[in-house]
Amino acid sequence: MINFEYSLQSLSTRVQHSSSDEGTTELTKKAANHRKFVESDFDEILRTVWNAAQDDGYFRYIYRNDLPVKVLPGKFNFILQLNLDRALKRRKPQEIECPNQPFNPTEFNFSKVRNSEIIMKLINKSYGTEKSKNKKIPTSEDSNFILINVSPLEYGHILIVPNMNKNEPQRITLNGLKLALEVILLNKSCDFRVGFNSLCAYASVNHHHYHGYYLKHRLFIEHAELDALAGPCQVLVDRDYPAQAFVFVLDECEFETLNERMNNFLQATFKLILYLQQRNIAHNFYMTRGSAHNQIFNFDSLRIYIWARSSSFGAKKCEAFNPALCELAGHFPIKSESIFECLSEESICQELKAISQTLFNEIRADVISLYQTETFA
């Protein structure tokens, strides 16, 4: 396990595109002249230890870079990837009955994984005081870990587990959200994404965690035009997108203002998440690098899309089409050849609208009220 120390200076709101054409679509190849990728220390170490874990046989299956992939014809460039191993060889999902279900220590949780699955401990050096320079003061950040996902859906698939030893349920906290944001800002690749599935929104383990992974294909939501809803909360201008979301943007900024901007972004985002939690509304989120000015391949900001969605109860069926954080964002890891062959943009739009449109419309007025009463810098 690597102890990775970082500080506010390690974080960046702007990245450049990868120079590799591996796994790209025609959409990405059009921007070949724009790609110049500089790895951060975090990115280099993460790739190295993830690759080593796969070479050492710690995964349930080998992730293959040559998995069948296709981009569906249509407006939104939905990306389908066939991964049969994830249906056949992954751990059995847990029975989930409520979005606010308490943690159960007798069920599988991340404190029970093999030591070989824990690849990194995250230590934020910005915490503490001048007095702690020679004697580190223990903080909650001391138990923040990165684990491999032993059933990876994409290259570099990891689990970000805040306060792992506290055994918290799968419920976003402000500290957990902050850690997820720090991890994506540590990684200077525009291909790295971070997401969250709540209980009853296809989370399969009831232990507080976030997903991170690399996806080289470009997504519609990275550059889609946004419209102000209320305060810092925005929505998609394109009402045809089948999974309407509430969106928050962290714009590019200088280091001197980064901490304040991050705190404002976190407070605004968590306000909506808390609203959903208090009402037992299942939800997913997806963090991705994007464009503040809706320009493809111009990664000068970070976006978080939050979807309120209908609940799914019981255990997730591994081989089924289960729309969660990836699918709502336009990335579809498929675990059945028949589904892979028959899905179209039209059928996907119907599925995503069915789980998200009604709730989006129902809570829209409440969300406006949430942000009309407060000012966010």
Tab-separated table of C-alpha atoms in Angstrom:
chain	number	residue	atom	x	y	z
A	1	MET	CA	0.000	0.000	0.000
A	2	ILE	CA	1.231	3.483	-0.915
A	3	ASN	CA	0.938	6.388	1.530
A	4	PHE	CA	0.094	9.289	-0.787
A	5	GLU	CA	0.547	12.725	0.769
A	6	TYR	CA	-0.874	15.785	-0.914
A	7	SER	CA	-1.859	19.375	-0.206
A	8	LEU	CA	-4.031	22.079	-1.729
A	9	GLN	CA	-1.183	22.914	-4.110
A	10	SER	CA	-1.509	19.411	-5.611
A	11	LEU	CA	-5.050	20.080	-6.886
A	12	SER	CA	-5.863	21.489	-10.318
A	13	THR	CA	-9.101	22.666	-11.910
A	14	ARG	CA	-7.668	22.492	-15.440
A	15	VAL	CA	-6.282	19.553	-17.425
A	16	GLN	CA	-5.100	18.763	-20.940
A	17	HIS	CA	-6.350	15.915	-23.101
A	18	SER	CA	-4.557	12.562	-23.372
A	19	SER	CA	-2.244	12.158	-26.353
A	20	SER	CA	-3.081	8.454	-26.807
A	21	ASP	CA	-5.536	7.350	-29.502
A	22	GLU	CA	-6.156	3.996	-27.828
A	23	GLY	CA	-9.860	3.391	-27.312
A	24	THR	CA	-10.907	6.689	-28.886
A	25	THR	CA	-13.954	7.313	-31.031
A	26	GLU	CA	-14.129	9.372	-34.207
A	27	LEU	CA	-15.238	12.264	-32.014
A	28	THR	CA	-11.979	12.186	-30.039
A	29	LYS	CA	-9.788	11.590	-33.090
A	30	LYS	CA	-10.971	14.891	-34.585
A	31	ALA	CA	-9.135	16.658	-31.768
A	32	ALA	CA	-5.800	14.852	-32.173
A	33	ASN	CA	-3.912	18.119	-32.530
A	34	HIS	CA	-5.310	19.394	-29.235
A	35	ARG	CA	-4.128	16.491	-27.090
A	36	LYS	CA	-1.150	16.884	-24.842
A	37	PHE	CA	-1.269	14.968	-21.607
A	38	VAL	CA	0.894	15.645	-18.568
A	39	GLU	CA	0.483	13.119	-15.753
A	40	SER	CA	0.230	14.279	-12.171
A	41	ASP	CA	2.161	12.365	-9.519
A	42	PHE	CA	-1.139	10.950	-8.305
A	43	ASP	CA	-2.156	9.777	-11.762
A	44	GLU	CA	1.188	8.082	-12.385
A	45	ILE	CA	1.175	6.301	-9.016
A	46	LEU	CA	-2.477	5.263	-9.334
A	47	ARG	CA	-1.931	3.707	-12.753
A	48	THR	CA	1.237	1.969	-11.567
A	49	VAL	CA	-0.263	0.350	-8.469
A	50	TRP	CA	-3.506	-0.550	-10.264
A	51	ASN	CA	-1.575	-2.240	-13.065
A	52	ALA	CA	0.579	-4.069	-10.513
A	53	ALA	CA	-2.513	-5.330	-8.671
A	54	GLN	CA	-3.876	-6.734	-11.934
A	55	ASP	CA	-0.520	-8.339	-12.827
A	56	ASP	CA	-0.413	-9.953	-9.380
A	57	GLY	CA	-3.843	-11.539	-9.869
A	58	TYR	CA	-5.819	-9.596	-7.246
A	59	PHE	CA	-8.818	-9.034	-9.538
A	60	ARG	CA	-11.662	-11.479	-10.138
A	61	TYR	CA	-10.873	-11.198	-13.847
A	62	ILE	CA	-8.379	-9.442	-16.095
A	63	TYR	CA	-9.640	-6.151	-17.487
A	64	ARG	CA	-9.060	-6.215	-21.243
A	65	ASN	CA	-8.387	-3.082	-23.247
A	66	ASP	CA	-9.891	-4.717	-26.331
A	67	LEU	CA	-13.441	-5.140	-25.024
A	68	PRO	CA	-16.097	-4.625	-27.719
A	69	VAL	CA	-17.093	-0.953	-27.774
A	70	LYS	CA	-19.467	0.993	-29.976
A	71	VAL	CA	-20.822	4.529	-30.097
A	72	LEU	CA	-24.530	4.564	-30.862
A	73	PRO	CA	-25.753	6.672	-33.778
A	74	GLY	CA	-27.683	9.682	-32.581
A	75	LYS	CA	-27.442	13.009	-30.847
A	76	PHE	CA	-25.774	12.010	-27.587
A	77	ASN	CA	-22.922	9.671	-28.639
A	78	PHE	CA	-23.856	7.046	-26.050
A	79	ILE	CA	-20.947	4.641	-25.497
A	80	LEU	CA	-21.606	0.901	-25.088
A	81	GLN	CA	-18.959	-1.491	-23.800
A	82	LEU	CA	-19.481	-5.259	-23.529
A	83	ASN	CA	-17.974	-6.789	-20.368
A	84	LEU	CA	-19.331	-10.309	-19.784
A	85	ASP	CA	-16.936	-11.030	-16.915
A	86	ARG	CA	-18.529	-8.349	-14.740
A	87	ALA	CA	-21.838	-10.240	-14.824
A	88	LEU	CA	-20.343	-13.686	-14.267
A	89	LYS	CA	-17.500	-13.103	-11.830
A	90	ARG	CA	-18.355	-10.138	-9.628
A	91	ARG	CA	-19.298	-10.315	-5.944
A	92	LYS	CA	-23.012	-10.841	-5.279
A	93	PRO	CA	-24.749	-7.482	-4.614
A	94	GLN	CA	-26.418	-6.959	-1.240
A	95	GLU	CA	-30.150	-6.768	-0.560
A	96	ILE	CA	-31.075	-3.084	-0.323
A	97	GLU	CA	-34.445	-2.021	1.063
A	98	CYS	CA	-34.120	1.707	1.812
A	99	PRO	CA	-31.954	4.667	0.671
A	100	ASN	CA	-31.089	5.328	4.332
A	101	GLN	CA	-30.505	1.717	5.367
A	102	PRO	CA	-28.103	1.482	8.349
A	103	PHE	CA	-24.697	-0.141	8.133
A	104	ASN	CA	-24.726	-3.858	8.948
A	105	PRO	CA	-21.351	-5.154	10.217
A	106	THR	CA	-22.332	-8.767	9.496
A	107	GLU	CA	-22.670	-8.049	5.760
A	108	PHE	CA	-19.722	-7.676	3.424
A	109	ASN	CA	-17.991	-4.326	3.860
A	110	PHE	CA	-14.622	-2.882	2.913
A	111	SER	CA	-13.034	-3.558	6.298
A	112	LYS	CA	-13.221	-7.248	5.281
A	113	VAL	CA	-11.259	-6.997	2.025
A	114	ARG	CA	-7.809	-8.504	1.598
A	115	ASN	CA	-4.895	-6.176	2.321
A	116	SER	CA	-3.825	-6.634	-1.287
A	117	GLU	CA	-6.978	-4.798	-2.429
A	118	ILE	CA	-6.035	-1.637	-0.512
A	119	ILE	CA	-3.587	0.160	-2.780
A	120	MET	CA	-3.360	3.665	-1.367
A	121	LYS	CA	-3.839	5.681	1.802
A	122	LEU	CA	-4.676	9.338	1.187
A	123	ILE	CA	-3.094	11.866	3.557
A	124	ASN	CA	-3.961	15.529	3.110
A	125	LYS	CA	-1.033	17.490	4.537
A	126	SER	CA	-3.124	20.681	4.582
A	127	TYR	CA	-4.873	19.428	7.727
A	128	GLY	CA	-3.319	20.252	11.077
A	129	THR	CA	-1.469	23.253	12.483
A	130	GLU	CA	2.060	24.562	12.598
A	131	LYS	CA	2.489	22.716	15.891
A	132	SER	CA	1.902	19.417	14.125
A	133	LYS	CA	4.843	19.663	11.714
A	134	ASN	CA	7.042	17.315	13.699
A	135	LYS	CA	4.277	15.319	15.346
A	136	LYS	CA	1.369	14.584	13.083
A	137	ILE	CA	-2.021	15.147	14.721
A	138	PRO	CA	-4.403	12.271	13.862
A	139	THR	CA	-7.476	13.378	11.919
A	140	SER	CA	-10.392	11.676	10.211
A	141	GLU	CA	-8.361	11.877	6.989
A	142	ASP	CA	-6.022	9.218	8.402
A	143	SER	CA	-8.409	6.445	7.381
A	144	ASN	CA	-9.148	7.521	3.794
A	145	PHE	CA	-8.225	4.708	1.428
A	146	ILE	CA	-8.296	3.777	-2.239
A	147	LEU	CA	-9.133	0.165	-3.067
A	148	ILE	CA	-9.100	-1.649	-6.363
A	149	ASN	CA	-12.518	-2.660	-7.585
A	150	VAL	CA	-11.864	-6.374	-8.011
A	151	SER	CA	-14.576	-6.489	-10.710
A	152	PRO	CA	-13.510	-3.510	-12.840
A	153	LEU	CA	-15.911	-1.984	-15.350
A	154	GLU	CA	-13.155	0.153	-16.895
A	155	TYR	CA	-9.411	0.715	-16.759
A	156	GLY	CA	-8.224	2.015	-13.392
A	157	HIS	CA	-11.542	1.294	-11.657
A	158	ILE	CA	-11.087	2.112	-7.961
A	159	LEU	CA	-13.165	2.594	-4.837
A	160	ILE	CA	-12.604	5.742	-2.783
A	161	VAL	CA	-13.489	4.900	0.817
A	162	PRO	CA	-13.574	7.771	3.337
A	163	ASN	CA	-13.090	6.987	7.022
A	164	MET	CA	-13.079	3.303	6.155
A	165	ASN	CA	-12.699	2.084	9.727
A	166	LYS	CA	-15.739	4.055	10.918
A	167	ASN	CA	-18.101	1.702	9.066
A	168	GLU	CA	-20.384	4.399	7.684
A	169	PRO	CA	-23.388	3.420	5.501
A	170	GLN	CA	-23.536	4.263	1.797
A	171	ARG	CA	-24.641	7.814	2.401
A	172	ILE	CA	-22.754	10.907	1.217
A	173	THR	CA	-21.184	13.057	3.917
A	174	LEU	CA	-19.600	16.465	3.429
A	175	ASN	CA	-16.168	15.015	4.256
A	176	GLY	CA	-16.713	12.136	1.844
A	177	LEU	CA	-17.781	14.505	-0.923
A	178	LYS	CA	-14.705	16.623	-0.251
A	179	LEU	CA	-12.447	13.578	-0.564
A	180	ALA	CA	-14.095	12.583	-3.853
A	181	LEU	CA	-13.531	16.111	-5.181
A	182	GLU	CA	-9.901	16.110	-4.051
A	183	VAL	CA	-9.241	12.785	-5.797
A	184	ILE	CA	-10.516	14.011	-9.162
A	185	LEU	CA	-8.615	17.293	-8.813
A	186	LEU	CA	-5.438	15.357	-7.965
A	187	ASN	CA	-5.717	13.562	-11.296
A	188	LYS	CA	-4.835	15.768	-14.255
A	189	SER	CA	-6.331	13.405	-16.829
A	190	CYS	CA	-9.588	14.543	-18.409
A	191	ASP	CA	-10.379	10.827	-18.773
A	192	PHE	CA	-10.680	10.262	-15.006
A	193	ARG	CA	-14.223	10.291	-13.569
A	194	VAL	CA	-15.678	9.962	-10.073
A	195	GLY	CA	-19.222	8.902	-9.214
A	196	PHE	CA	-21.604	7.738	-6.521
A	197	ASN	CA	-24.595	5.381	-6.364
A	198	SER	CA	-26.853	5.725	-3.347
A	199	LEU	CA	-28.674	2.791	-1.839
A	200	CYS	CA	-31.685	1.931	-4.019
A	201	ALA	CA	-29.802	3.551	-6.929
A	202	TYR	CA	-27.776	0.393	-7.632
A	203	ALA	CA	-25.144	0.672	-4.926
A	204	SER	CA	-24.221	-2.952	-4.289
A	205	VAL	CA	-22.338	-2.512	-0.971
A	206	ASN	CA	-23.736	-0.591	2.000
A	207	HIS	CA	-20.421	0.962	3.058
A	208	HIS	CA	-19.597	4.610	2.272
A	209	HIS	CA	-17.650	4.711	-1.009
A	210	TYR	CA	-17.246	6.425	-4.375
A	211	HIS	CA	-16.176	5.032	-7.744
A	212	GLY	CA	-13.291	6.337	-9.837
A	213	TYR	CA	-12.208	5.152	-13.279
A	214	TYR	CA	-10.698	6.211	-16.611
A	215	LEU	CA	-12.857	6.600	-19.717
A	216	LYS	CA	-11.100	7.853	-22.864
A	217	HIS	CA	-14.290	8.471	-24.801
A	218	ARG	CA	-15.811	11.926	-24.704
A	219	LEU	CA	-19.274	12.379	-23.222
A	220	PHE	CA	-22.069	14.731	-24.246
A	221	ILE	CA	-22.403	16.009	-20.674
A	222	GLU	CA	-18.805	17.291	-20.622
A	223	HIS	CA	-19.608	20.188	-22.937
A	224	ALA	CA	-23.427	20.366	-22.971
A	225	GLU	CA	-24.751	23.880	-22.577
A	226	LEU	CA	-26.072	24.700	-19.109
A	227	ASP	CA	-28.714	27.137	-17.938
A	228	ALA	CA	-29.001	28.758	-14.493
A	229	LEU	CA	-31.834	27.359	-12.363
A	230	ALA	CA	-31.274	29.094	-9.028
A	231	GLY	CA	-28.082	30.315	-7.394
A	232	PRO	CA	-25.202	27.945	-8.287
A	233	CYS	CA	-27.550	25.179	-9.431
A	234	GLN	CA	-27.842	24.701	-13.188
A	235	VAL	CA	-29.680	22.399	-15.580
A	236	LEU	CA	-29.132	21.244	-19.143
A	237	VAL	CA	-30.355	23.591	-21.860
A	238	ASP	CA	-31.019	20.558	-24.054
A	239	ARG	CA	-34.254	19.166	-22.656
A	240	ASP	CA	-33.991	16.170	-24.984
A	241	TYR	CA	-31.240	14.611	-22.891
A	242	PRO	CA	-33.075	11.688	-21.264
A	243	ALA	CA	-31.595	12.015	-17.771
A	244	GLN	CA	-32.213	15.568	-16.638
A	245	ALA	CA	-29.937	16.478	-13.735
A	246	PHE	CA	-29.073	19.259	-11.348
A	247	VAL	CA	-25.579	20.482	-12.188
A	248	PHE	CA	-22.884	22.375	-10.290
A	249	VAL	CA	-19.674	23.704	-11.837
A	250	LEU	CA	-16.281	24.427	-10.296
A	251	ASP	CA	-14.652	26.856	-12.715
A	252	GLU	CA	-10.953	27.180	-13.392
A	253	CYS	CA	-9.322	29.377	-10.775
A	254	GLU	CA	-5.943	30.395	-9.419
A	255	PHE	CA	-4.449	28.663	-6.408
A	256	GLU	CA	-5.087	31.685	-4.165
A	257	THR	CA	-8.863	31.299	-4.513
A	258	LEU	CA	-9.061	27.492	-4.905
A	259	ASN	CA	-9.816	26.652	-1.281
A	260	GLU	CA	-12.659	29.176	-1.072
A	261	ARG	CA	-14.077	28.072	-4.445
A	262	MET	CA	-13.938	24.415	-3.446
A	263	ASN	CA	-15.723	25.075	-0.161
A	264	ASN	CA	-18.475	27.049	-1.895
A	265	PHE	CA	-18.851	24.288	-4.490
A	266	LEU	CA	-19.034	21.592	-1.798
A	267	GLN	CA	-21.525	23.489	0.358
A	268	ALA	CA	-23.803	24.171	-2.619
A	269	THR	CA	-23.650	20.586	-3.856
A	270	PHE	CA	-24.152	19.034	-0.441
A	271	LYS	CA	-27.220	21.191	0.156
A	272	LEU	CA	-29.045	19.317	-2.604
A	273	ILE	CA	-27.691	15.930	-1.527
A	274	LEU	CA	-28.912	16.521	2.022
A	275	TYR	CA	-32.354	17.426	0.648
A	276	LEU	CA	-32.480	14.091	-1.209
A	277	GLN	CA	-31.264	12.110	1.798
A	278	GLN	CA	-33.830	13.652	4.126
A	279	ARG	CA	-36.618	12.635	1.747
A	280	ASN	CA	-35.355	9.102	1.101
A	281	ILE	CA	-34.884	9.885	-2.596
A	282	ALA	CA	-32.438	7.575	-4.375
A	283	HIS	CA	-29.735	9.416	-6.297
A	284	ASN	CA	-26.551	9.140	-8.346
A	285	PHE	CA	-23.839	11.634	-9.153
A	286	TYR	CA	-21.089	11.877	-11.742
A	287	MET	CA	-18.060	14.187	-11.567
A	288	THR	CA	-16.215	14.877	-14.783
A	289	ARG	CA	-13.886	17.466	-16.252
A	290	GLY	CA	-15.759	19.749	-18.617
A	291	SER	CA	-15.908	23.073	-20.373
A	292	ALA	CA	-17.172	26.224	-18.722
A	293	HIS	CA	-17.890	27.627	-22.194
A	294	ASN	CA	-19.379	24.489	-23.751
A	295	GLN	CA	-16.363	23.855	-25.998
A	296	ILE	CA	-15.513	20.229	-26.813
A	297	PHE	CA	-12.012	19.245	-25.636
A	298	ASN	CA	-11.570	22.418	-23.568
A	299	PHE	CA	-11.286	21.068	-20.014
A	300	ASP	CA	-11.226	24.213	-17.917
A	301	SER	CA	-13.703	23.290	-15.184
A	302	LEU	CA	-15.260	20.431	-13.256
A	303	ARG	CA	-18.928	19.467	-13.391
A	304	ILE	CA	-21.004	17.357	-11.029
A	305	TYR	CA	-24.323	16.014	-12.279
A	306	ILE	CA	-26.798	14.902	-9.603
A	307	TRP	CA	-29.771	12.752	-10.567
A	308	ALA	CA	-32.813	12.087	-8.395
A	309	ARG	CA	-34.256	8.795	-9.582
A	310	SER	CA	-36.819	6.129	-8.786
A	311	SER	CA	-35.721	3.525	-6.255
A	312	SER	CA	-34.697	-0.044	-7.049
A	313	PHE	CA	-35.220	-2.469	-4.163
A	314	GLY	CA	-33.630	-5.826	-3.401
A	315	ALA	CA	-30.368	-7.146	-4.843
A	316	LYS	CA	-29.113	-5.852	-8.177
A	317	LYS	CA	-29.279	-8.434	-10.974
A	318	CYS	CA	-25.745	-8.607	-12.340
A	319	GLU	CA	-26.641	-9.426	-15.935
A	320	ALA	CA	-29.471	-6.884	-16.257
A	321	PHE	CA	-29.456	-3.350	-17.642
A	322	ASN	CA	-29.152	-1.369	-14.387
A	323	PRO	CA	-28.906	2.372	-15.078
A	324	ALA	CA	-26.684	3.955	-12.426
A	325	LEU	CA	-23.951	6.621	-12.347
A	326	CYS	CA	-22.222	5.543	-15.588
A	327	GLU	CA	-25.374	5.045	-17.630
A	328	LEU	CA	-26.982	8.318	-16.593
A	329	ALA	CA	-23.814	10.057	-17.785
A	330	GLY	CA	-23.894	8.322	-21.176
A	331	HIS	CA	-21.462	5.425	-20.575
A	332	PHE	CA	-23.016	1.942	-20.714
A	333	PRO	CA	-21.029	-1.052	-19.421
A	334	ILE	CA	-23.135	-3.922	-20.801
A	335	LYS	CA	-23.037	-7.446	-19.383
A	336	SER	CA	-25.150	-9.283	-21.957
A	337	GLU	CA	-24.429	-9.801	-25.660
A	338	SER	CA	-28.115	-9.640	-26.554
A	339	ILE	CA	-28.539	-6.275	-24.793
A	340	PHE	CA	-25.315	-4.986	-26.362
A	341	GLU	CA	-26.629	-5.802	-29.817
A	342	CYS	CA	-30.178	-4.503	-29.434
A	343	LEU	CA	-29.785	-1.214	-27.529
A	344	SER	CA	-30.404	1.970	-29.487
A	345	GLU	CA	-30.351	5.623	-28.514
A	346	GLU	CA	-34.153	5.612	-28.595
A	347	SER	CA	-34.488	2.618	-26.244
A	348	ILE	CA	-31.887	4.039	-23.872
A	349	CYS	CA	-33.650	7.392	-23.763
A	350	GLN	CA	-36.880	5.648	-22.823
A	351	GLU	CA	-35.161	3.743	-19.983
A	352	LEU	CA	-33.385	6.787	-18.533
A	353	LYS	CA	-36.450	9.011	-18.745
A	354	ALA	CA	-38.525	6.363	-16.979
A	355	ILE	CA	-36.318	6.439	-13.871
A	356	SER	CA	-35.469	10.149	-13.677
A	357	GLN	CA	-37.906	12.468	-15.444
A	358	THR	CA	-40.826	12.340	-13.018
A	359	LEU	CA	-38.721	13.026	-9.928
A	360	PHE	CA	-36.799	15.811	-11.675
A	361	ASN	CA	-40.064	17.571	-12.453
A	362	GLU	CA	-41.509	16.918	-8.993
A	363	ILE	CA	-38.615	18.384	-7.006
A	364	ARG	CA	-37.587	21.174	-9.405
A	365	ALA	CA	-39.551	23.835	-7.543
A	366	ASP	CA	-38.127	22.681	-4.207
A	367	VAL	CA	-34.598	22.884	-5.580
A	368	ILE	CA	-35.215	26.427	-6.794
A	369	SER	CA	-36.410	27.342	-3.292
A	370	LEU	CA	-33.311	25.785	-1.745
A	371	TYR	CA	-30.984	28.144	-3.572
A	372	GLN	CA	-33.112	31.283	-3.680
A	373	THR	CA	-32.764	31.743	0.064
A	374	GLU	CA	-28.959	31.727	0.191
A	375	THR	CA	-26.097	33.394	-1.610
A	376	PHE	CA	-23.103	31.317	-2.684
A	377	ALA	CA	-19.948	33.187	-3.687
